[in-house]
mmCIF file of C-alpha atoms in Angstrom:
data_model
loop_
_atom_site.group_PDB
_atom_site.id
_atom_site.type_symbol
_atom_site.label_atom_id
_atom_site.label_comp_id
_atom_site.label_asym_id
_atom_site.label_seq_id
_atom_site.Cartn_x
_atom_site.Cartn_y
_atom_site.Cartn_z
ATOM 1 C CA UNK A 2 236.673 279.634 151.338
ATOM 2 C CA UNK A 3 233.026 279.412 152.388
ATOM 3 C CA UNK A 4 230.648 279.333 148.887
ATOM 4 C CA UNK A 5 227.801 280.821 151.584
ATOM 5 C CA UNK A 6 226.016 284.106 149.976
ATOM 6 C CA UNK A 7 225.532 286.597 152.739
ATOM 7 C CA UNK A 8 222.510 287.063 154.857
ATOM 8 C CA UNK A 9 219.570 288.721 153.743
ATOM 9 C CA UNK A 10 219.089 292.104 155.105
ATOM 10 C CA UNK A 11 216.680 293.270 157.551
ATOM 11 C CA UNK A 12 214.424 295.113 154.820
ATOM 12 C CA UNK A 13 215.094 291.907 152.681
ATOM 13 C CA UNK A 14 213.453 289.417 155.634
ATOM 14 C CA UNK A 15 210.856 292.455 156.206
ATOM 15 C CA UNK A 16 209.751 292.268 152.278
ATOM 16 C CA UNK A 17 209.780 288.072 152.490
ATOM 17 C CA UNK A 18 207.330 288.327 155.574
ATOM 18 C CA UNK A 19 204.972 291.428 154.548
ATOM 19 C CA UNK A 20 204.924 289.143 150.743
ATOM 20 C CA UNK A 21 203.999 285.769 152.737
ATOM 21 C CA UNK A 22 201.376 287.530 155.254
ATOM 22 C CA UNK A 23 199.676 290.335 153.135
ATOM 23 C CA UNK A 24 196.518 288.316 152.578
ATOM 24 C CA UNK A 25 196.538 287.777 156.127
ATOM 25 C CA UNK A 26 197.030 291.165 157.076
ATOM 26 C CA UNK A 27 194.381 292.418 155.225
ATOM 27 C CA UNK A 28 192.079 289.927 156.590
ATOM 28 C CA UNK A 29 193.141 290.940 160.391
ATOM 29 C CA UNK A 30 191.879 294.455 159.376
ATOM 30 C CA UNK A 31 188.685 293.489 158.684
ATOM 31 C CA UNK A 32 188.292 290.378 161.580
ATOM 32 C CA UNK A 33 189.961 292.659 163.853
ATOM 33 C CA UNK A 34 187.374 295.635 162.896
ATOM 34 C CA UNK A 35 184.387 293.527 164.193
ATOM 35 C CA UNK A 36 185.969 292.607 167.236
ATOM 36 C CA UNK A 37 186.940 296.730 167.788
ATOM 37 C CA UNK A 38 182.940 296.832 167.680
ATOM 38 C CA UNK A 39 181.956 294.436 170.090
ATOM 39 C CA UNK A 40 184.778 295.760 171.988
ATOM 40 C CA UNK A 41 183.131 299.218 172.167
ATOM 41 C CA UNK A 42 179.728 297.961 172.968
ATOM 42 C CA UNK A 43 181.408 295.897 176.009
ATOM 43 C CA UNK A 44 182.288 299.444 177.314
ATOM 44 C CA UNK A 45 186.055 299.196 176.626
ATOM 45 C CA UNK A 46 187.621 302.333 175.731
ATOM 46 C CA UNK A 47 189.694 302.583 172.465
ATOM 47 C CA UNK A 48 193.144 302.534 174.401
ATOM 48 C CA UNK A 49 191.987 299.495 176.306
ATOM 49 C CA UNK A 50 190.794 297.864 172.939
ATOM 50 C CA UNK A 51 194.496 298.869 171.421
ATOM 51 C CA UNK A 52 196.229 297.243 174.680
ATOM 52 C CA UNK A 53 194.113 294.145 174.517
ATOM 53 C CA UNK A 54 194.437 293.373 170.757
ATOM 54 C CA UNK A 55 198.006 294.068 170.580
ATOM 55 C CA UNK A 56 198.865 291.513 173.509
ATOM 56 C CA UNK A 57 196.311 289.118 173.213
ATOM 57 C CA UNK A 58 195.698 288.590 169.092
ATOM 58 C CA UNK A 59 193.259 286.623 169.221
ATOM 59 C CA UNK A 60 190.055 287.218 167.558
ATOM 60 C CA UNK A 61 188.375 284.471 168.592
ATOM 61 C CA UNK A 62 188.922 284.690 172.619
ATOM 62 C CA UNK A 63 188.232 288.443 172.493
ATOM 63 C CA UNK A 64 185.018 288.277 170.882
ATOM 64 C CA UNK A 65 184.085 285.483 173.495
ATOM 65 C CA UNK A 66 185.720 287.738 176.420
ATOM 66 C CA UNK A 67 183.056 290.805 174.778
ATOM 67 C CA UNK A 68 180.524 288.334 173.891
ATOM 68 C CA UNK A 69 180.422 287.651 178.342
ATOM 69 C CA UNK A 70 180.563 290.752 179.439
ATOM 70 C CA UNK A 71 177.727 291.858 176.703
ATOM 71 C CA UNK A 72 175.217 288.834 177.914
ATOM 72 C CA UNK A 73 175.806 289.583 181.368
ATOM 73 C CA UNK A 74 174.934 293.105 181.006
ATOM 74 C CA UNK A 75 176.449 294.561 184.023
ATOM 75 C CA UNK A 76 179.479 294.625 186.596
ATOM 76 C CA UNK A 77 177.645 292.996 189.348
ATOM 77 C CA UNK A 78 177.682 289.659 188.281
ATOM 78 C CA UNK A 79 181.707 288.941 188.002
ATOM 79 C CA UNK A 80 181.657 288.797 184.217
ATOM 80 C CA UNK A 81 185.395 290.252 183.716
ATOM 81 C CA UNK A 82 186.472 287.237 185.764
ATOM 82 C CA UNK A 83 184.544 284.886 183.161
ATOM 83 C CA UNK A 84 185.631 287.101 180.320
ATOM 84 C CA UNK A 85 189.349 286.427 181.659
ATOM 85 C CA UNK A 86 189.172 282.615 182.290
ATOM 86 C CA UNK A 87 187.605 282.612 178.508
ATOM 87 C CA UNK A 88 190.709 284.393 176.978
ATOM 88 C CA UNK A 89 192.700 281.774 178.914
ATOM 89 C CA UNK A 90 191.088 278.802 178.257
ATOM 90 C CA UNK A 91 190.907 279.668 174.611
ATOM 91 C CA UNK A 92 194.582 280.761 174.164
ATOM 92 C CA UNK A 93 196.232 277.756 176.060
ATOM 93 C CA UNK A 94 196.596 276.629 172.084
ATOM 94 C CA UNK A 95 199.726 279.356 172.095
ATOM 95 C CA UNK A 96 201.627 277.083 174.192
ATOM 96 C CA UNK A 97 201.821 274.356 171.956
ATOM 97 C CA UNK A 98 202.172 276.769 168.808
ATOM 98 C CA UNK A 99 205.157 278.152 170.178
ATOM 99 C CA UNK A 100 207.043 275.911 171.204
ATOM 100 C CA UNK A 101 206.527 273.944 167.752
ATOM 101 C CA UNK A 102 207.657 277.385 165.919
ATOM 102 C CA UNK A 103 210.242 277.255 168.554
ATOM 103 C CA UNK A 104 211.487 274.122 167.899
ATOM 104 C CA UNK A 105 212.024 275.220 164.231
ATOM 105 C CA UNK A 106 214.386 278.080 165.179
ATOM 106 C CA UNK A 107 217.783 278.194 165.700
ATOM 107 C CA UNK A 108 218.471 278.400 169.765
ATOM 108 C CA UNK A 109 218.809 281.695 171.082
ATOM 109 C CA UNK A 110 219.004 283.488 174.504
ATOM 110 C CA UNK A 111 215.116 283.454 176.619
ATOM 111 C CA UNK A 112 215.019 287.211 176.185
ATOM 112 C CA UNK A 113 215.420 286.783 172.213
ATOM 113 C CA UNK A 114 213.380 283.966 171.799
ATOM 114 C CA UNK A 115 210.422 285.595 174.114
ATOM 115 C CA UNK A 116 211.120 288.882 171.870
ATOM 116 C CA UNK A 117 210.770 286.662 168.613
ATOM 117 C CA UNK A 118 207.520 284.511 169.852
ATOM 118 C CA UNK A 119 206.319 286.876 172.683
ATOM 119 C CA UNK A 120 203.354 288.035 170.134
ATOM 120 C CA UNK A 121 202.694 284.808 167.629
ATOM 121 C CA UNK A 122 198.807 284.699 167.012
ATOM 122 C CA UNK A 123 197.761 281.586 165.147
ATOM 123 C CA UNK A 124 197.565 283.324 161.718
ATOM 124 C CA UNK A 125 201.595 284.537 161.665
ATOM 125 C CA UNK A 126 202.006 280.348 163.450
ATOM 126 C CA UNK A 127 200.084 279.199 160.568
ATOM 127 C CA UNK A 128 202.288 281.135 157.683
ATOM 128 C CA UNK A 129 205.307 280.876 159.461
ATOM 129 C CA UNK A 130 205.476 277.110 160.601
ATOM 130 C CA UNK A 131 205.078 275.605 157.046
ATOM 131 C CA UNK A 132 207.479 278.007 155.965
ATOM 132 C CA UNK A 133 209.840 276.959 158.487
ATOM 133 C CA UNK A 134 209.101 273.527 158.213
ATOM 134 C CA UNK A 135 209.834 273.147 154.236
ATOM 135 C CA UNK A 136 212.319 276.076 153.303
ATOM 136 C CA UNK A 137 213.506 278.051 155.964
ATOM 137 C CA UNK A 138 214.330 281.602 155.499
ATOM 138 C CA UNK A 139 218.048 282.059 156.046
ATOM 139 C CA UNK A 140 216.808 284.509 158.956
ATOM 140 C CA UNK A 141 214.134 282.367 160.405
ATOM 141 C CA UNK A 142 214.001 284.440 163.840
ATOM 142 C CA UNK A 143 213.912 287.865 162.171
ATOM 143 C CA UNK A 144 210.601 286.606 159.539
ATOM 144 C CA UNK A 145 208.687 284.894 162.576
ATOM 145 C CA UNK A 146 209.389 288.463 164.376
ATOM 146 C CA UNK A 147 208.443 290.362 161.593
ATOM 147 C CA UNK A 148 205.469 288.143 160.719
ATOM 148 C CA UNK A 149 204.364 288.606 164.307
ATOM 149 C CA UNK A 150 204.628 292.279 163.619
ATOM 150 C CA UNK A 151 203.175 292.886 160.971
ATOM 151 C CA UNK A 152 200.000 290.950 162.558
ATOM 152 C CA UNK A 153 199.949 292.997 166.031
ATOM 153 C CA UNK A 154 199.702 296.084 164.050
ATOM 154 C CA UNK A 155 196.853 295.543 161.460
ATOM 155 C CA UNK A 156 195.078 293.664 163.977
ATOM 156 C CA UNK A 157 195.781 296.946 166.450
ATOM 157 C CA UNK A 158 194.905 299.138 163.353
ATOM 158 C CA UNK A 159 191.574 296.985 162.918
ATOM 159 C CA UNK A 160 190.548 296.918 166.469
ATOM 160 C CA UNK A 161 190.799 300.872 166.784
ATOM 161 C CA UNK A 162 189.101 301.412 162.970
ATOM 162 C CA UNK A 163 186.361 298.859 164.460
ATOM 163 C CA UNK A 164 186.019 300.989 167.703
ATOM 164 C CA UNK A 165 185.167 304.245 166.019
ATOM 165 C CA UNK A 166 182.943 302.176 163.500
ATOM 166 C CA UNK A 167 179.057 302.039 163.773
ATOM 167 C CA UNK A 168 178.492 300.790 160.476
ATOM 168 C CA UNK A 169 178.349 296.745 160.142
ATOM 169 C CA UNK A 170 179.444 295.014 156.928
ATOM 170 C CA UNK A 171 176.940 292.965 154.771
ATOM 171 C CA UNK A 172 176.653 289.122 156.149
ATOM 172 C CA UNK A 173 177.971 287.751 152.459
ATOM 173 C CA UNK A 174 181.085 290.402 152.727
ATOM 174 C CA UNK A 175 181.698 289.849 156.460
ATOM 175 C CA UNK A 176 181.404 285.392 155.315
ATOM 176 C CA UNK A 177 183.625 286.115 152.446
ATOM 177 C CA UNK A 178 186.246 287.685 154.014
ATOM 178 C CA UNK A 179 186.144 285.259 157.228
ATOM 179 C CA UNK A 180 186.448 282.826 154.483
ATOM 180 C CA UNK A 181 189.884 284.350 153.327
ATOM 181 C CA UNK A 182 192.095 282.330 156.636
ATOM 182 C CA UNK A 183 190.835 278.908 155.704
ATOM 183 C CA UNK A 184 191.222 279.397 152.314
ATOM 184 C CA UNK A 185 194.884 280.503 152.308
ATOM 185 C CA UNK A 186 195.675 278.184 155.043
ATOM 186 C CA UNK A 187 194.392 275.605 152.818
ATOM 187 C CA UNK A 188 197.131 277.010 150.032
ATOM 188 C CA UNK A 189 199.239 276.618 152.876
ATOM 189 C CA UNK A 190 198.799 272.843 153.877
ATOM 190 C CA UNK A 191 198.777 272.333 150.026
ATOM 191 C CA UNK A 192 202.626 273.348 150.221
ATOM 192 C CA UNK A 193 203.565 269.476 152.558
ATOM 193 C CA UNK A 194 201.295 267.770 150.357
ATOM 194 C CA UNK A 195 203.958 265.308 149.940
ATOM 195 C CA UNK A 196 204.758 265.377 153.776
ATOM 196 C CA UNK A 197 202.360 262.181 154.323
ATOM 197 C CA UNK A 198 202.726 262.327 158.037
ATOM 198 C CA UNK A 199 202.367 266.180 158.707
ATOM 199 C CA UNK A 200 199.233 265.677 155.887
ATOM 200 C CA UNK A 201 197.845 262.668 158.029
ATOM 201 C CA UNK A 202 197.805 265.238 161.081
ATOM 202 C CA UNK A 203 196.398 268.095 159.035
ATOM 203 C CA UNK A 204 193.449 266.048 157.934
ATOM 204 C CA UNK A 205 192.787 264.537 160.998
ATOM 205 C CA UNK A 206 192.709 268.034 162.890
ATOM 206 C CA UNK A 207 190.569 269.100 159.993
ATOM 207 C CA UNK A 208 188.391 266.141 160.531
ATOM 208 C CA UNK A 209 188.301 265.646 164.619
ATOM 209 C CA UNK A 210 188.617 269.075 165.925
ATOM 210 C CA UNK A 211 185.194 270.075 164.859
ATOM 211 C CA UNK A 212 183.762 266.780 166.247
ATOM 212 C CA UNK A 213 185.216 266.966 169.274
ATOM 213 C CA UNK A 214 184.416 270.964 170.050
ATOM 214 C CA UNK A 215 180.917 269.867 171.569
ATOM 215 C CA UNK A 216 182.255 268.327 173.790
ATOM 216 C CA UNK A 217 185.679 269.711 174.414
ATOM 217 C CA UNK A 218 184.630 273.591 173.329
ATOM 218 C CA UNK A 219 187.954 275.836 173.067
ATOM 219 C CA UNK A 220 190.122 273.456 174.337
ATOM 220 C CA UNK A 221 189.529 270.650 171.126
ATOM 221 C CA UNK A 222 192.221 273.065 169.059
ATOM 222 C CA UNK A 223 194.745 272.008 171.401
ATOM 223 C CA UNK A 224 194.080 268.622 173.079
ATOM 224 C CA UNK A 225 192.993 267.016 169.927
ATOM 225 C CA UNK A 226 195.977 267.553 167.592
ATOM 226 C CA UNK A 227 198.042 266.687 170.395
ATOM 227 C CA UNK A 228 196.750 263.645 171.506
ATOM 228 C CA UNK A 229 197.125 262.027 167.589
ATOM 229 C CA UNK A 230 200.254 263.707 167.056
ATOM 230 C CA UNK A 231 201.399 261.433 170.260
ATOM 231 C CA UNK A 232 199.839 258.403 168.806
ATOM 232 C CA UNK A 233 201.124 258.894 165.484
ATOM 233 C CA UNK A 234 204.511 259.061 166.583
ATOM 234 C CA UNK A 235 204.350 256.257 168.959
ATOM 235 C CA UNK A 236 202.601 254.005 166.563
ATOM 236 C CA UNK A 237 205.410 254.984 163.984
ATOM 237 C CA UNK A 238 208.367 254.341 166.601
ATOM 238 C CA UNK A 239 206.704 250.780 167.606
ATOM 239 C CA UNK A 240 206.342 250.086 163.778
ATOM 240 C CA UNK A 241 210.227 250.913 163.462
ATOM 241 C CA UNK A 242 211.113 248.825 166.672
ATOM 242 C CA UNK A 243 209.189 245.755 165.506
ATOM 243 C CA UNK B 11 180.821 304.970 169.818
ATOM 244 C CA UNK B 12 179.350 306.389 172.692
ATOM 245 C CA UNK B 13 177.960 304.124 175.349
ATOM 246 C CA UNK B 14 174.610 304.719 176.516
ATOM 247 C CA UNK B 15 175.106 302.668 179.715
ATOM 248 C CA UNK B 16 178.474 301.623 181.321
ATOM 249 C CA UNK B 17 178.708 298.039 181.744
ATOM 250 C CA UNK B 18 182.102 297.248 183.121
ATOM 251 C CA UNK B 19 183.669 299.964 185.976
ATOM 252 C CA UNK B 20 186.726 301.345 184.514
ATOM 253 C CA UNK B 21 189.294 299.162 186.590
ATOM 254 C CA UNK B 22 186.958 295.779 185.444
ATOM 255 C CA UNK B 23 187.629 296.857 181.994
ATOM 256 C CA UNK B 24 191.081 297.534 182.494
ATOM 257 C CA UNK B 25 191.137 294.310 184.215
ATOM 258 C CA UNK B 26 190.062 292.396 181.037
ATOM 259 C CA UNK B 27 191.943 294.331 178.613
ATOM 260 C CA UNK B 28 195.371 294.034 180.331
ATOM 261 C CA UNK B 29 194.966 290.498 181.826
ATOM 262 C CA UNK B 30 193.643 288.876 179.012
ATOM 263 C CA UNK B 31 196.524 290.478 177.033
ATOM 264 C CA UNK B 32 199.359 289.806 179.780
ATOM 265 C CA UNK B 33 197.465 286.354 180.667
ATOM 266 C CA UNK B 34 197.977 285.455 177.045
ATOM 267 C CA UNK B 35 201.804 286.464 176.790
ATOM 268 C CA UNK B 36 202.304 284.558 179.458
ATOM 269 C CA UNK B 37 201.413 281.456 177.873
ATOM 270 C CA UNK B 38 203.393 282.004 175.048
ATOM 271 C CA UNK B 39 206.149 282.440 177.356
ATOM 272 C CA UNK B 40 205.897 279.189 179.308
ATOM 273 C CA UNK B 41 206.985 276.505 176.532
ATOM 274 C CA UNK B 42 209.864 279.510 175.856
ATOM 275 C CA UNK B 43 210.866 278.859 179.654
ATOM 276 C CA UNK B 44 209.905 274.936 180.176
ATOM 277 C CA UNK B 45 210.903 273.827 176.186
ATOM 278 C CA UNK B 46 214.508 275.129 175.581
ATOM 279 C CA UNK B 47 215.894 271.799 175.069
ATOM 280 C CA UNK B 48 213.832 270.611 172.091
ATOM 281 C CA UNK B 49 216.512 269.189 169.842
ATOM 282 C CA UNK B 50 215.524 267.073 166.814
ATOM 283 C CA UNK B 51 214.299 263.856 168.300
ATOM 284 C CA UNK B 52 210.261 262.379 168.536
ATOM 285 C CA UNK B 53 209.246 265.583 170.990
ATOM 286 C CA UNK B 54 209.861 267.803 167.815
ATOM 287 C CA UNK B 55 208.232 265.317 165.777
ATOM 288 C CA UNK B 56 205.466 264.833 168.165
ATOM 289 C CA UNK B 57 205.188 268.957 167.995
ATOM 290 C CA UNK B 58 205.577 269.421 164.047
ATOM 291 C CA UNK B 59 202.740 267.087 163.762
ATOM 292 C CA UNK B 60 200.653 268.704 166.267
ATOM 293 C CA UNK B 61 201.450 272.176 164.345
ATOM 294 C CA UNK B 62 199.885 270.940 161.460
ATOM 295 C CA UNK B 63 196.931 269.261 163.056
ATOM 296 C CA UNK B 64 196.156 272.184 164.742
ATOM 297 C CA UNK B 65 196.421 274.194 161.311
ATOM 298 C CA UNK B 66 193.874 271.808 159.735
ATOM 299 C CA UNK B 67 191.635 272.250 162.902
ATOM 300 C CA UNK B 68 191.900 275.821 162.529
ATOM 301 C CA UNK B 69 191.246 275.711 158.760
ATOM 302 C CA UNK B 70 187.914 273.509 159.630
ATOM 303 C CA UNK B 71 186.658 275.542 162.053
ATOM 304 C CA UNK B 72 187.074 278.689 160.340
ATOM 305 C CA UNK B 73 185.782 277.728 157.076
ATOM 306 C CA UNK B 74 182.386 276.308 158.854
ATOM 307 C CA UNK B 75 182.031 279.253 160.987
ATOM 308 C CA UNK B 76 182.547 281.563 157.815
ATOM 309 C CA UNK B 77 179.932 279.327 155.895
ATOM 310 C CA UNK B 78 177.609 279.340 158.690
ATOM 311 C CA UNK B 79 177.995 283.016 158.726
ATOM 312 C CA UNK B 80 176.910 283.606 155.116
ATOM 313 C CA UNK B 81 173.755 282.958 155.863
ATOM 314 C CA UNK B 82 173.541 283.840 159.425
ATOM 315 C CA UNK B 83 170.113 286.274 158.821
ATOM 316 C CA UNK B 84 168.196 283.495 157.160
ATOM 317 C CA UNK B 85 165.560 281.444 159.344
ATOM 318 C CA UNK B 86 165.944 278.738 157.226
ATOM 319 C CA UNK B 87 168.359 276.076 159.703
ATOM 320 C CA UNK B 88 169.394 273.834 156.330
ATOM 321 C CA UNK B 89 170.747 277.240 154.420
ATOM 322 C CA UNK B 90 172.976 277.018 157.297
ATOM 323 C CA UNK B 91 174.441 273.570 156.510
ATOM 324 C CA UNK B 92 174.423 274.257 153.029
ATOM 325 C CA UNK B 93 176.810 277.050 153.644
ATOM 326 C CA UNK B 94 179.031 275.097 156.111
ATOM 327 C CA UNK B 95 179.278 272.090 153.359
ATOM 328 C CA UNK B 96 179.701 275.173 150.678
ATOM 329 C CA UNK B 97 182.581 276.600 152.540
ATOM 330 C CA UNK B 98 183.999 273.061 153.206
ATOM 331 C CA UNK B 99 183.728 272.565 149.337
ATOM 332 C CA UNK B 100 185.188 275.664 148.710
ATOM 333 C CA UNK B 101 188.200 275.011 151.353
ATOM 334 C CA UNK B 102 189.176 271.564 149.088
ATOM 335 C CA UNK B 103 188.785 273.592 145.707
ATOM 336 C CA UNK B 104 191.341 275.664 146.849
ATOM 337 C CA UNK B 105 193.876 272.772 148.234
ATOM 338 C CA UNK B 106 193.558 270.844 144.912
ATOM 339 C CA UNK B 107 194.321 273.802 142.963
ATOM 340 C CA UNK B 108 197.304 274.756 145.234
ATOM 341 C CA UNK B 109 198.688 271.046 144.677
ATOM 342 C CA UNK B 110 198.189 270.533 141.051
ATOM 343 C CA UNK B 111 198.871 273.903 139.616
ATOM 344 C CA UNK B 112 200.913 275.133 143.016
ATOM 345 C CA UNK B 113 199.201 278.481 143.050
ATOM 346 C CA UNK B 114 199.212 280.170 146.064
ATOM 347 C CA UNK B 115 197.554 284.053 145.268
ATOM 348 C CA UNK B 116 195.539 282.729 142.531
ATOM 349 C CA UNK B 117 193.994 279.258 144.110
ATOM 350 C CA UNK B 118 192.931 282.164 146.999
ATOM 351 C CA UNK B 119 191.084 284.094 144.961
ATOM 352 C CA UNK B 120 189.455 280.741 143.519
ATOM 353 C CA UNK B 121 188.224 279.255 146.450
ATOM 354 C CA UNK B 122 186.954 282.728 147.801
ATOM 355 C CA UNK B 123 185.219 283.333 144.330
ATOM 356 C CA UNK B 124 183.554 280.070 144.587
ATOM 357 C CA UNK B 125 182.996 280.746 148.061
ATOM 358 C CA UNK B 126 180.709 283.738 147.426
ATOM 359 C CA UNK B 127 179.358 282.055 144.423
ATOM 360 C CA UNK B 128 177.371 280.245 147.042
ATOM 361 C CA UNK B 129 175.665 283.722 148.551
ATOM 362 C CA UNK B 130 174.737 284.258 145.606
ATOM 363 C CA UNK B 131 173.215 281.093 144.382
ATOM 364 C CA UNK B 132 171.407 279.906 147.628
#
């Protein structure tokens, strides 16, 4: 007789994820209204804006997509293609974020796991991958999808408010509530403190990712954690051999 | 908003709405396609660790661009500093109170109140 309790609903997993990503929800509102703006001054209609934010989520590559085509001020010059190599550049971070939040999941048919991850922006990575890594929901696949959810639509619901918006927000409100991802994250990160080797790899992201940007720009987010995660882990394997 | 000159032709725009969008989901695809054999050995360890340093990366870089922001009108280049180390201070406040008292909501708030304590004072 299995002492198992049974699985959590689907409203049950919905509540867990909308109580872990509220904060971050709100925030995509807000970050999502001033890239809705910058959207509208590029000359992208509100349904473009809507298609762009819900498939890309990324706030950061979209206002450097919008940022191009703004500073090169017409169609002449080939500035979508720029704008498009910028959103790519900047996003080739989503391959390692999946597949770490992948790795965390139980395996599951391509068409599942591509409906799971398909829209993971690095705010539902960065409240779902702790959470997988130190206590798993008992419905890991259906929080990360509802996580991812619940993301895609405020940030959809920001882009559009953003779009119809004229009005800007004071530079202390728009600071403070930029401020609200590193702060939580931070509460985050707080939650492996005793995880010395996941810590070691948070600091030294925290630490060397900034440094390097100069010289690596978009691309430091990815190659940088990488490259001392490898070392890390070989350094820790040689230790064990020797 | 109405746009008093049309930068992008309508298929452009389309262009970088839908491919940066469709670009992007394919990426998340790929390690979906090229990863499904991660198992439990040193690749998973080599990609939990990279999830977190990327996570600390993220939390750097956001918390200097949101301090440098705070004071983004000023002409003064040190206020800008001061609110990058601010927001950095403000980042740690928050961690230490999340690891000693293991608030999550309320260590938030904190480092956010402390955060705009800064606006204010400088």
């Amino acid at each position: 007789m299995s002492s198992e309790s049974p699985l959590p609903s689907a409203s049950a997993v919905l509540w867990d994820a909308t109580k872990s990503s509220y904060l971050i929800v709100f925030t995509f509102v807000m970050m999502f209204a001033g890239v809705g703006q910058l959207s509208a001054r590029a000359g992208l209609d509100v349904l473009q804006t809507g298609v762009m934010t819900a498939l890309t989520l990324a706030a950061p590559a979209q206002a450097a997509a919008m940022s191009i085509v703004l500073s090169a001020g017409g169609a002449a010059g080939g500035a979508w293609m720029t704008a498009l190599t910028a959103v790519f550049v900047i996003n080739l971070r989503f391959i390692v974020m999946v597949a770490s939040v992948m790795a965390r999941l139980p395996r599951m048919s391509i068409p599942r796991t591509i409906g799971t991850l398909g829209l993971l922006s690095a705010s539902s990575f960065a409240v779902a991958f702790p959470r997988l890594v130190d206590h798993p929901p008992r419905r890991p696949a259906l929080f990360v999808l509802f996580l991812c959810l619940l993301c895609c639509v405020s940030a959809v619901v920001g882009a559009v408010i953003g779009h119809s918006m004229s009005g800007t927000v004071s530079p202390l409100l728009g600071a403070v509530l930029g401020a609200v991802i590193p702060v939580y994250f931070a509460t985050l990160l707080a939650n492996q403190w005793k995880e010395r080797a996941l810590m070691l790899n948070a600091v030294a992201g925290a630490i060397l990712v900034p440094l390097a940007a100069p010289v690596l720009g978009s691309t430091s987010l990815l190659v940088v954690p990488l490259v001392f995660a490898a070392l890390s882990v070989a350094l820790r394997r040689r230790t064990n051999d020797a | 908003m109405m746009l008093d000159v049309l930068i992008l032709d309508p298929w452009q725009a389309w262009v970088v709405a839908l491919g940066s969008g469709l670009a992007t989901v394919a990426l998340r695809i790929m390690p979906v396609l090229a990863f499904r054999n991660i198992g439990s050995g040193w690749f998973r360890d080599v990609l939990d660790r990279t999830g977190f340093g990327i996570m600390g990366g993220i939390v750097a870089q956001t918390a200097l661009r949101s301090g440098r922001a705070m004071f983004a009108g000023t002409a003064n280049p040190e206020l800008l500093q001061v609110g990058m180390l601010w927001a950095v201070m403000a980042v740690l406040l928050t961690f230490l109170l999340s690891v000693r008292f293991k608030w999550k909501l309320l260590a938030t708030l904190s480092g956010l109140a402390f955060f705009a304590l800064g606006g204010m004072i400088f």
